[in-house]
JSON list of C-alpha atoms in Angstrom, two decimals:
[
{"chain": "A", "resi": 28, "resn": "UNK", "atom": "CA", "xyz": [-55.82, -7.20, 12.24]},
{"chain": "A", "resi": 29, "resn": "UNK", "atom": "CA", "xyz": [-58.10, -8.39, 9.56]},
{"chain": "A", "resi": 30, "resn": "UNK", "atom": "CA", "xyz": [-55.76, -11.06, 8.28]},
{"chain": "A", "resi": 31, "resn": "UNK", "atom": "CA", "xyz": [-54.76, -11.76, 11.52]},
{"chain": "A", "resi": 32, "resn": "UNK", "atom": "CA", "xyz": [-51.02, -11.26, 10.03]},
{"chain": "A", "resi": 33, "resn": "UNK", "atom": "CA", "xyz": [-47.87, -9.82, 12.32]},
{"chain": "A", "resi": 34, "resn": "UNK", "atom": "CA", "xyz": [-45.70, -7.93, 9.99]},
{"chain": "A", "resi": 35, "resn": "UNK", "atom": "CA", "xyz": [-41.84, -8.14, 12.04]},
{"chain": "A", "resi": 36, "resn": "UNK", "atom": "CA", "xyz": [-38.77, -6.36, 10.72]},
{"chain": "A", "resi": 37, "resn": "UNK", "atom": "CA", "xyz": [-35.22, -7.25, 11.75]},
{"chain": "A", "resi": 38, "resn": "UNK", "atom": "CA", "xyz": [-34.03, -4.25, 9.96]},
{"chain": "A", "resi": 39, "resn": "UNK", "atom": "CA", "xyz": [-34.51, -1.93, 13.18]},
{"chain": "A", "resi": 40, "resn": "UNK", "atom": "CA", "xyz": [-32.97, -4.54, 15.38]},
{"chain": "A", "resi": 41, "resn": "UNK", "atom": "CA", "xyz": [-30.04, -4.86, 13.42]},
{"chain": "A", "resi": 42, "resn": "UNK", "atom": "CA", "xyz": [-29.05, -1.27, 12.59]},
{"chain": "A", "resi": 43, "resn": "UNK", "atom": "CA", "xyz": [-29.38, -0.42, 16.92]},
{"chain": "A", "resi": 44, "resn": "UNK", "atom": "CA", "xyz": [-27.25, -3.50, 17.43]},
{"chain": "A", "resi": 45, "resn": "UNK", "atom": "CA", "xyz": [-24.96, -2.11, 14.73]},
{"chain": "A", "resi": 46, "resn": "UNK", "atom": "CA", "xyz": [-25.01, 1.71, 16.41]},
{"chain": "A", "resi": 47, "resn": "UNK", "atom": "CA", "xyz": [-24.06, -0.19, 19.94]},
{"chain": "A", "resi": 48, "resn": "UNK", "atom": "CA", "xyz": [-21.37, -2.09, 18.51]},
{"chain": "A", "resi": 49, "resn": "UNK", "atom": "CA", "xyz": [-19.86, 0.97, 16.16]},
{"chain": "A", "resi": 50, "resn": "UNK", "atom": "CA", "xyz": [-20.19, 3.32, 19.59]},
{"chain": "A", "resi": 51, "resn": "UNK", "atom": "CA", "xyz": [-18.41, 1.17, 21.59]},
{"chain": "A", "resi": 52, "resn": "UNK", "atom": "CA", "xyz": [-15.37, 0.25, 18.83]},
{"chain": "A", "resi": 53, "resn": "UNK", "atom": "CA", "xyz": [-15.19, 4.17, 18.38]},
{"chain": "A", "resi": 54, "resn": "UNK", "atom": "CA", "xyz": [-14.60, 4.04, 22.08]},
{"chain": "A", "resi": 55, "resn": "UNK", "atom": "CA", "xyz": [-11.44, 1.72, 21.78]},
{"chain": "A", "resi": 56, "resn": "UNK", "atom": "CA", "xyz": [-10.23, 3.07, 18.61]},
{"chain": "A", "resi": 57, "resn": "UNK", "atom": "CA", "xyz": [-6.34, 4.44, 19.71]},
{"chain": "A", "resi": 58, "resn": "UNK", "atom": "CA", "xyz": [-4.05, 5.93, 17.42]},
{"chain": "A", "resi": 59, "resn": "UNK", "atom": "CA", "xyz": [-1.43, 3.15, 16.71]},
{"chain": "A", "resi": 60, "resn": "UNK", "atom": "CA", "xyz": [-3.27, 0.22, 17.63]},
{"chain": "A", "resi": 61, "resn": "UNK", "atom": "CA", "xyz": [-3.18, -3.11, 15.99]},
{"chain": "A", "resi": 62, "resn": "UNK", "atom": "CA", "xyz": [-6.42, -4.68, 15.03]},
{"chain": "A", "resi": 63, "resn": "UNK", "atom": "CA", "xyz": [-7.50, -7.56, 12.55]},
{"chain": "A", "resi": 64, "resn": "UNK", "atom": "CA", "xyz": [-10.04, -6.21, 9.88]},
{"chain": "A", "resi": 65, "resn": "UNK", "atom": "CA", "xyz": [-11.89, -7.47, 6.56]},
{"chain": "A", "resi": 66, "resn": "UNK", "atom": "CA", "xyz": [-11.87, -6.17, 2.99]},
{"chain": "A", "resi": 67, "resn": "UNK", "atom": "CA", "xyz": [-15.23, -4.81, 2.04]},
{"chain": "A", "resi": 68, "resn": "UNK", "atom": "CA", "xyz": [-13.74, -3.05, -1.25]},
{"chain": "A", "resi": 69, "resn": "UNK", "atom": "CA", "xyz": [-10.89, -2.47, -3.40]},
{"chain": "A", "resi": 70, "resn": "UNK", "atom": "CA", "xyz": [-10.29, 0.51, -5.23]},
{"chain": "A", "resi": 71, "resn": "UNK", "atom": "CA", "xyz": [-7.63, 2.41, -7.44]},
{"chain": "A", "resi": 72, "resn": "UNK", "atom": "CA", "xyz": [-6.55, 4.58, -4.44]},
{"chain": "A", "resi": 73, "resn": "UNK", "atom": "CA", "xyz": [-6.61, 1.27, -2.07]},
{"chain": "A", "resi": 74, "resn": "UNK", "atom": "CA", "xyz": [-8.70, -0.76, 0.54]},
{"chain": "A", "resi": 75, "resn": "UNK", "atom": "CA", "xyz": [-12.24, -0.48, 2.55]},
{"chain": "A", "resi": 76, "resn": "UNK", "atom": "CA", "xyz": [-11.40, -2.80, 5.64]},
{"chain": "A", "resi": 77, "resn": "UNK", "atom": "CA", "xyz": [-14.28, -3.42, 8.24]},
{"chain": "A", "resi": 78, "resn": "UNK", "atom": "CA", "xyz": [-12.93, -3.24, 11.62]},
{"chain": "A", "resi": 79, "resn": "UNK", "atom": "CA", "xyz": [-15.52, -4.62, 13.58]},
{"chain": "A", "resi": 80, "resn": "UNK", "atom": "CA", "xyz": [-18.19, -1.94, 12.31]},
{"chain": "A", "resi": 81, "resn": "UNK", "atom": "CA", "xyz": [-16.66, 0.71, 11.43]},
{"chain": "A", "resi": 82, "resn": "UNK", "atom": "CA", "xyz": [-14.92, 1.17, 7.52]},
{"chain": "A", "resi": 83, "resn": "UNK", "atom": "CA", "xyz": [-11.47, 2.40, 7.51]},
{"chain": "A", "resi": 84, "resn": "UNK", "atom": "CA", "xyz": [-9.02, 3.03, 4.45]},
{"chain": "A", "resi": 85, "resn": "UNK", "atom": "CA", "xyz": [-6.03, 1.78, 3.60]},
{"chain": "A", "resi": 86, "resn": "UNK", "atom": "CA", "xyz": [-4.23, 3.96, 1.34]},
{"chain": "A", "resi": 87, "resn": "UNK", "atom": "CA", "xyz": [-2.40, 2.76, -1.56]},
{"chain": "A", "resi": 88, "resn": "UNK", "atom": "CA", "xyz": [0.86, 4.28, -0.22]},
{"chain": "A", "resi": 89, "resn": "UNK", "atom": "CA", "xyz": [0.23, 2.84, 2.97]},
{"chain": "A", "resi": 90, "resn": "UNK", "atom": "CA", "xyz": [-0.21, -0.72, 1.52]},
{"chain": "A", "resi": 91, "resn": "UNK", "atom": "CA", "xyz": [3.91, -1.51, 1.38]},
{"chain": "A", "resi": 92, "resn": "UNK", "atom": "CA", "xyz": [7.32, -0.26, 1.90]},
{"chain": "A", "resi": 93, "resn": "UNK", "atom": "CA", "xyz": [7.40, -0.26, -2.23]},
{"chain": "A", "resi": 94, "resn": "UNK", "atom": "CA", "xyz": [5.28, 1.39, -5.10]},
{"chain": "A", "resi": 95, "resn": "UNK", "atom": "CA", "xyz": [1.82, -0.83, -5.59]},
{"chain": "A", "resi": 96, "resn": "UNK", "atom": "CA", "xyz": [0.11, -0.36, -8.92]},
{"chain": "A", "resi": 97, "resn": "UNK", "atom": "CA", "xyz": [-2.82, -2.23, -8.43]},
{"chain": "A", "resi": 98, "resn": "UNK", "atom": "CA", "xyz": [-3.92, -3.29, -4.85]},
{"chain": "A", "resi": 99, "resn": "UNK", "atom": "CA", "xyz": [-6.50, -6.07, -6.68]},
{"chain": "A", "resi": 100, "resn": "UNK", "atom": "CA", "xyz": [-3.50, -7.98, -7.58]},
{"chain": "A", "resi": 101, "resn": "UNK", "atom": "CA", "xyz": [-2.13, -8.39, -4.31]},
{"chain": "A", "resi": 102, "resn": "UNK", "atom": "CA", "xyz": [-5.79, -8.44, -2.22]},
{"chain": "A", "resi": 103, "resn": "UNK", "atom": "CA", "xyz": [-9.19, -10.11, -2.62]},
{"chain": "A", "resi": 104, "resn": "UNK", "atom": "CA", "xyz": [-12.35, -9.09, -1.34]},
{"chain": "A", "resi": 105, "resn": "UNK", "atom": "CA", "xyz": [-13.25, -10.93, 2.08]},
{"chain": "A", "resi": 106, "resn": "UNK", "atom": "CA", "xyz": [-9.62, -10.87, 3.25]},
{"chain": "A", "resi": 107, "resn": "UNK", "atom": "CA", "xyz": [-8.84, -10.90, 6.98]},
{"chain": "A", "resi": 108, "resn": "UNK", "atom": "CA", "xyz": [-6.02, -8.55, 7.36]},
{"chain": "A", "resi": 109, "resn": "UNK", "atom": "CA", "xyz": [-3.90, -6.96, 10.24]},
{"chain": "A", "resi": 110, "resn": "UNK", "atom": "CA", "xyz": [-4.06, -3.28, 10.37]},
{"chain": "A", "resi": 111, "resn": "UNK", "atom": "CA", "xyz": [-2.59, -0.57, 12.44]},
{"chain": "A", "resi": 112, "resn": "UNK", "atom": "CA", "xyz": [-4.42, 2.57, 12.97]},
{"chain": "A", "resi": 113, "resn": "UNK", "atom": "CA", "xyz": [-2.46, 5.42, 11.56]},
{"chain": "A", "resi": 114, "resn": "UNK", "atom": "CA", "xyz": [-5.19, 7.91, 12.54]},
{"chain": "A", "resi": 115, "resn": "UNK", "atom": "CA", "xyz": [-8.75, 8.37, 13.75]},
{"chain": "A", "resi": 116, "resn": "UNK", "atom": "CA", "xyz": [-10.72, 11.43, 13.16]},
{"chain": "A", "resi": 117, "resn": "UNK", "atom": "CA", "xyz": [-13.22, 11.35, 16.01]},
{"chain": "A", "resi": 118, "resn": "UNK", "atom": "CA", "xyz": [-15.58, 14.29, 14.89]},
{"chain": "A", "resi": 119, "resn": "UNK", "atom": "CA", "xyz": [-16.03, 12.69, 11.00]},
{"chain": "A", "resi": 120, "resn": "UNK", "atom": "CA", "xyz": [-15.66, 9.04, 12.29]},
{"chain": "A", "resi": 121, "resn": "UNK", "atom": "CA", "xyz": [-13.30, 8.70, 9.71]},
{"chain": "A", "resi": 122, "resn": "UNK", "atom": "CA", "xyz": [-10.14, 5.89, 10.48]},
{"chain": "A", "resi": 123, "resn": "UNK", "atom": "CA", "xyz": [-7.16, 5.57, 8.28]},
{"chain": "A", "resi": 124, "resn": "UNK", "atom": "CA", "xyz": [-5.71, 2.43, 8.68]},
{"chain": "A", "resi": 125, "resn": "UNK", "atom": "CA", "xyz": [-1.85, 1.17, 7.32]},
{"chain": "A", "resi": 126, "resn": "UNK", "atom": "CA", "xyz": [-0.19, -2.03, 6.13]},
{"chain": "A", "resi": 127, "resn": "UNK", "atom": "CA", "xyz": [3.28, -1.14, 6.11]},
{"chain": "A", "resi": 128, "resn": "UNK", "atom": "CA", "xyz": [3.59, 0.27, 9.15]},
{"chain": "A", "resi": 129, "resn": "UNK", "atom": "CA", "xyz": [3.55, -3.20, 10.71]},
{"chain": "A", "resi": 130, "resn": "UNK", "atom": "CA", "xyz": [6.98, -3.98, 9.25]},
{"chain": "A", "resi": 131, "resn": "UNK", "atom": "CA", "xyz": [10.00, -1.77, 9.81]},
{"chain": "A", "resi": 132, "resn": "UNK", "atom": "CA", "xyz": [10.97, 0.97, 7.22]},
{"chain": "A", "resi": 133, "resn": "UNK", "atom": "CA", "xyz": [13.37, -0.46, 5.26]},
{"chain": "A", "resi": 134, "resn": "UNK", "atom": "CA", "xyz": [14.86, 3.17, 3.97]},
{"chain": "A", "resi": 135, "resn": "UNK", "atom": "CA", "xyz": [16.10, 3.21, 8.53]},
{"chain": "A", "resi": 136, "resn": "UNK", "atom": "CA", "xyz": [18.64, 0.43, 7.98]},
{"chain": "A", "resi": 137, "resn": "UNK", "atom": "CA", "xyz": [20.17, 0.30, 4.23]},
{"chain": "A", "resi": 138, "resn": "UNK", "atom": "CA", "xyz": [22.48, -2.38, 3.76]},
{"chain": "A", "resi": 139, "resn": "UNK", "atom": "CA", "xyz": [26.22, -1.33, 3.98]},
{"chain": "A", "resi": 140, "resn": "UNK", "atom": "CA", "xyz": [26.62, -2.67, 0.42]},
{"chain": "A", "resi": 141, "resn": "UNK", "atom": "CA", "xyz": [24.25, 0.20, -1.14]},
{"chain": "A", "resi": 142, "resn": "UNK", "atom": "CA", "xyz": [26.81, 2.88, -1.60]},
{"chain": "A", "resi": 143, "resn": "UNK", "atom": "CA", "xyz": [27.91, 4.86, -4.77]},
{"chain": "A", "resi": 144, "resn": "UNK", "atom": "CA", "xyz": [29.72, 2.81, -7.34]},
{"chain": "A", "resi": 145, "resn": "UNK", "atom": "CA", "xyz": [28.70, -0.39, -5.96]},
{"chain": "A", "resi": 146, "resn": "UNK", "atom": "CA", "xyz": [27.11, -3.11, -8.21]},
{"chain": "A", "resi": 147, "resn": "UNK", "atom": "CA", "xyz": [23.57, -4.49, -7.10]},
{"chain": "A", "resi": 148, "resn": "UNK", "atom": "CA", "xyz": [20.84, -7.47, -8.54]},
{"chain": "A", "resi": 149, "resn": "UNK", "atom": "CA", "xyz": [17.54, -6.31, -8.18]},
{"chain": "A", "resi": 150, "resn": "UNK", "atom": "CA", "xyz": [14.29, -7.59, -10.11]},
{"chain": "A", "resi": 151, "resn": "UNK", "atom": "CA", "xyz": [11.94, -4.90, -12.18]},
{"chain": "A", "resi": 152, "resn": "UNK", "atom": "CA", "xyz": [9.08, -3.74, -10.24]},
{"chain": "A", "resi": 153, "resn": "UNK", "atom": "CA", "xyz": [7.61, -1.07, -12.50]},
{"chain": "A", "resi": 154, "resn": "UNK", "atom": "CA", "xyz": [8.35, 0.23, -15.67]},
{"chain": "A", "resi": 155, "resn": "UNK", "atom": "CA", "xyz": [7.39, 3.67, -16.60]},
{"chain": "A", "resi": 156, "resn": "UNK", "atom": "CA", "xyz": [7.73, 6.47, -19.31]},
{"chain": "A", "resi": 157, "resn": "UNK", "atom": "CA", "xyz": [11.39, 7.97, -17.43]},
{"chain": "A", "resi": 158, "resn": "UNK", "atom": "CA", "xyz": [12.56, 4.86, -16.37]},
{"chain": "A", "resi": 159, "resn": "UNK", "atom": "CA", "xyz": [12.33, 1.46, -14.50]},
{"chain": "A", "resi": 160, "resn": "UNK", "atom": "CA", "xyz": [11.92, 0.59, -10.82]},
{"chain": "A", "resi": 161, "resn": "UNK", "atom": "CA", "xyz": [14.46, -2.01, -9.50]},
{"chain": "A", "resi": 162, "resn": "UNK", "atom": "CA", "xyz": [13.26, -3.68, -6.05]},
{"chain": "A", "resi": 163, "resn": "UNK", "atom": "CA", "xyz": [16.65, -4.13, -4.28]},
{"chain": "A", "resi": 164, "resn": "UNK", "atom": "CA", "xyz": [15.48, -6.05, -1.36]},
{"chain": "A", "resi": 165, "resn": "UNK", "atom": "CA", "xyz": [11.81, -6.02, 0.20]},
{"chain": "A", "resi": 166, "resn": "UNK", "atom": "CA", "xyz": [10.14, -2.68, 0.07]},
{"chain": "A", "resi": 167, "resn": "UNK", "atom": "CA", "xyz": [13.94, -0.92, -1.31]},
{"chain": "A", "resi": 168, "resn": "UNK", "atom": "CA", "xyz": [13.34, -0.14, -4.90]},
{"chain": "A", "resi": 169, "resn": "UNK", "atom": "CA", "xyz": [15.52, 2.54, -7.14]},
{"chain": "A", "resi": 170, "resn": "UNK", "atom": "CA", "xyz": [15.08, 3.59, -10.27]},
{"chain": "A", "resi": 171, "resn": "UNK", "atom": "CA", "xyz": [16.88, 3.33, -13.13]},
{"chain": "A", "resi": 172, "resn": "UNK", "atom": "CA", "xyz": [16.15, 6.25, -15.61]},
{"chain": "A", "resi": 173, "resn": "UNK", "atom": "CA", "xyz": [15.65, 5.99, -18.95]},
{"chain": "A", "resi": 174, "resn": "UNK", "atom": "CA", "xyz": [18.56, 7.76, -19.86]},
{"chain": "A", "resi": 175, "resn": "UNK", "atom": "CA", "xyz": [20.88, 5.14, -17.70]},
{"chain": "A", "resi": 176, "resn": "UNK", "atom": "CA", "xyz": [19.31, 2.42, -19.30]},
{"chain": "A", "resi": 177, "resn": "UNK", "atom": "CA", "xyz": [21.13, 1.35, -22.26]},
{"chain": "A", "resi": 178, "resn": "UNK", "atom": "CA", "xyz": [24.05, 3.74, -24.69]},
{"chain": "A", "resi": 179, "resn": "UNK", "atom": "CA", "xyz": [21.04, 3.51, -27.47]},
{"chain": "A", "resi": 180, "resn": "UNK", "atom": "CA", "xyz": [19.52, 6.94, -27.05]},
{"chain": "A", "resi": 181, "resn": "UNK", "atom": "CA", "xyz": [16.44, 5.66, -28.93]},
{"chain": "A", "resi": 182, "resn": "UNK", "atom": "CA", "xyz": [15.67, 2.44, -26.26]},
{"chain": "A", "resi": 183, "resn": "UNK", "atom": "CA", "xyz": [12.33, 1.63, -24.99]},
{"chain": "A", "resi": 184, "resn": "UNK", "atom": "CA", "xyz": [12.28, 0.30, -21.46]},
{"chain": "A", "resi": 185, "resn": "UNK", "atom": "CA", "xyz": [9.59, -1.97, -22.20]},
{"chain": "A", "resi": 186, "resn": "UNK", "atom": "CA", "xyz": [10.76, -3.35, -25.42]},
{"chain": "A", "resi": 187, "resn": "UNK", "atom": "CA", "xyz": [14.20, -4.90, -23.68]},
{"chain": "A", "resi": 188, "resn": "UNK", "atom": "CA", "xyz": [12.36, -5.55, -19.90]},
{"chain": "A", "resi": 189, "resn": "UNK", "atom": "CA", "xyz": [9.47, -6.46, -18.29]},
{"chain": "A", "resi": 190, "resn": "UNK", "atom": "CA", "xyz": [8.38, -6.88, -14.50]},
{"chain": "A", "resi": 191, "resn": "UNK", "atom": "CA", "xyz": [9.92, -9.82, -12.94]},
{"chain": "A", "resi": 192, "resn": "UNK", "atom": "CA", "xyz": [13.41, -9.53, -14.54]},
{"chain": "A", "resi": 193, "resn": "UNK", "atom": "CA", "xyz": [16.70, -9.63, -12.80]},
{"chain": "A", "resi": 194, "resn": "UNK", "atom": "CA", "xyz": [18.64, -7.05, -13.51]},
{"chain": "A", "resi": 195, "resn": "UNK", "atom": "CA", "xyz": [22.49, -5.67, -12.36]},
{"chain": "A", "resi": 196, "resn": "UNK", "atom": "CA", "xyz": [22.86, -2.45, -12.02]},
{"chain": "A", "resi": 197, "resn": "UNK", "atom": "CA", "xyz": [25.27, 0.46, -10.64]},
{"chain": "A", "resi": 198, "resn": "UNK", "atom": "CA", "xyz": [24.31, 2.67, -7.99]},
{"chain": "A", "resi": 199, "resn": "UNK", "atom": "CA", "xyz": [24.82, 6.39, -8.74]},
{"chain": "A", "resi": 200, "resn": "UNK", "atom": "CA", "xyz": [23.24, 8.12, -5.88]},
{"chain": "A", "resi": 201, "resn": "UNK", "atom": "CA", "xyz": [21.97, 6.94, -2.70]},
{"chain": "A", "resi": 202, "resn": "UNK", "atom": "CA", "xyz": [19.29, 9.25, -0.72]},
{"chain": "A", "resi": 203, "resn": "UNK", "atom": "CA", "xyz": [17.71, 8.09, 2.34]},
{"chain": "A", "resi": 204, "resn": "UNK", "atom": "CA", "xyz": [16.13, 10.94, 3.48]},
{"chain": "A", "resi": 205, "resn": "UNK", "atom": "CA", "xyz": [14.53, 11.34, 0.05]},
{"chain": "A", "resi": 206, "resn": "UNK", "atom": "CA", "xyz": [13.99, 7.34, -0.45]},
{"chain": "A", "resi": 207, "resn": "UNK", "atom": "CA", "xyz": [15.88, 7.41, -3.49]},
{"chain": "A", "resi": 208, "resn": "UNK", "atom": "CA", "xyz": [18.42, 5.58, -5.15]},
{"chain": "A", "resi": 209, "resn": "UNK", "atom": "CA", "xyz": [19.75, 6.53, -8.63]},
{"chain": "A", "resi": 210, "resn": "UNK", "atom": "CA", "xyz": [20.81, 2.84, -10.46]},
{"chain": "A", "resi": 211, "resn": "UNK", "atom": "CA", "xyz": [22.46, 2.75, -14.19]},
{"chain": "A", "resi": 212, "resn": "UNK", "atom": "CA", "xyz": [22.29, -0.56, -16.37]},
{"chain": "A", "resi": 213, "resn": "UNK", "atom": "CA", "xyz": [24.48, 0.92, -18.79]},
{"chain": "A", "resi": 214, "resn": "UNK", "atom": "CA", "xyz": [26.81, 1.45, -16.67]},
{"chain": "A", "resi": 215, "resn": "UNK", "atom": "CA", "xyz": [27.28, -2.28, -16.09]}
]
């Protein structure tokens, strides 16, 4: 009053208009539902997506159909992405959002041609103390373990390939229920 000064604060106004707005998305949150979000956050274990005011998770292994190592390679911060609700804990206000369950399982319809003995190209995914992964087609990967690398007993995987090489290999073992397939290079 004695500076004749009006302090205002748009803090209050903001975090009621951001209470309406989170009450009314947890209203229309439904298991299963498709929605558009932004990511706040990347992390080792996956993605913070806003969804309209509320923060769900993407886990890594619900990013793709395949193995991701590192989500920040594939996603920036500020990306509008599509997200399906995979579950919404109502008491914690916690939401668990997917990627990959937009797209159809790829382990539900192998290709015909994926069966013991057969030979298939594939380019190297991972590689990894026991072996490599081979992606086969989109989201199909198999592994080839070390020991079905090469006749050398002493080989390195990563001194003879690196991620992005095409490879042949033979299929050994083909698992659907277990989402495994057991490749050999040596074999080849």
């Amino acid at each position: 009053k004695e500076r004749s000064n009006i302090v205002l604060s748009r803090k209050l106004f903001i975090e009621k208009e951001n209470e309406e707005k989170k009450a009314k998305l947890i209203g229309s949150i439904k298991e299963n539902m498709v929605t558009e979000g932004t990511i706040e956050s990347i992390v080792p274990y996956g993605l913070f997506v806003d969804i309209g005011g509320i923060e769900g998770l993407v886990h890594v292994s619900n990013l793709a159909w395949g193995r991701i190592v590192d989500p920040q390679k594939l996603f920036k911060v500020g990306d509008k992405i599509k997200v399906k609700v995979i579950r919404f804990d109502e008491e914690d206000q916690k939401v668990y959002l997917g990627i990959k369950q937009l797209t159809e399982d790829p382990w539900e319809n192998i290709p015909d041609s994926f069966v013991e003995g057969s030979t298939v190209e594939g380019t190297v995914k991972n590689i990894v103390s026991y072996g490599v992964f081979v992606e086969l087609k989109d989201g199909l990967e198999g592994l080839v373990h070390l020991s079905e690398i090469s006749w050398d007993k002493f080989v390195k995987a990563s001194k003879i390939l690196k991620p992005g090489d095409a490879v042949k290999a033979k299929i050994l073992s083909v698992s659907p229920e277990r989402h495994r397939i057991a490749l050999s290079m040596k074999q080849i």
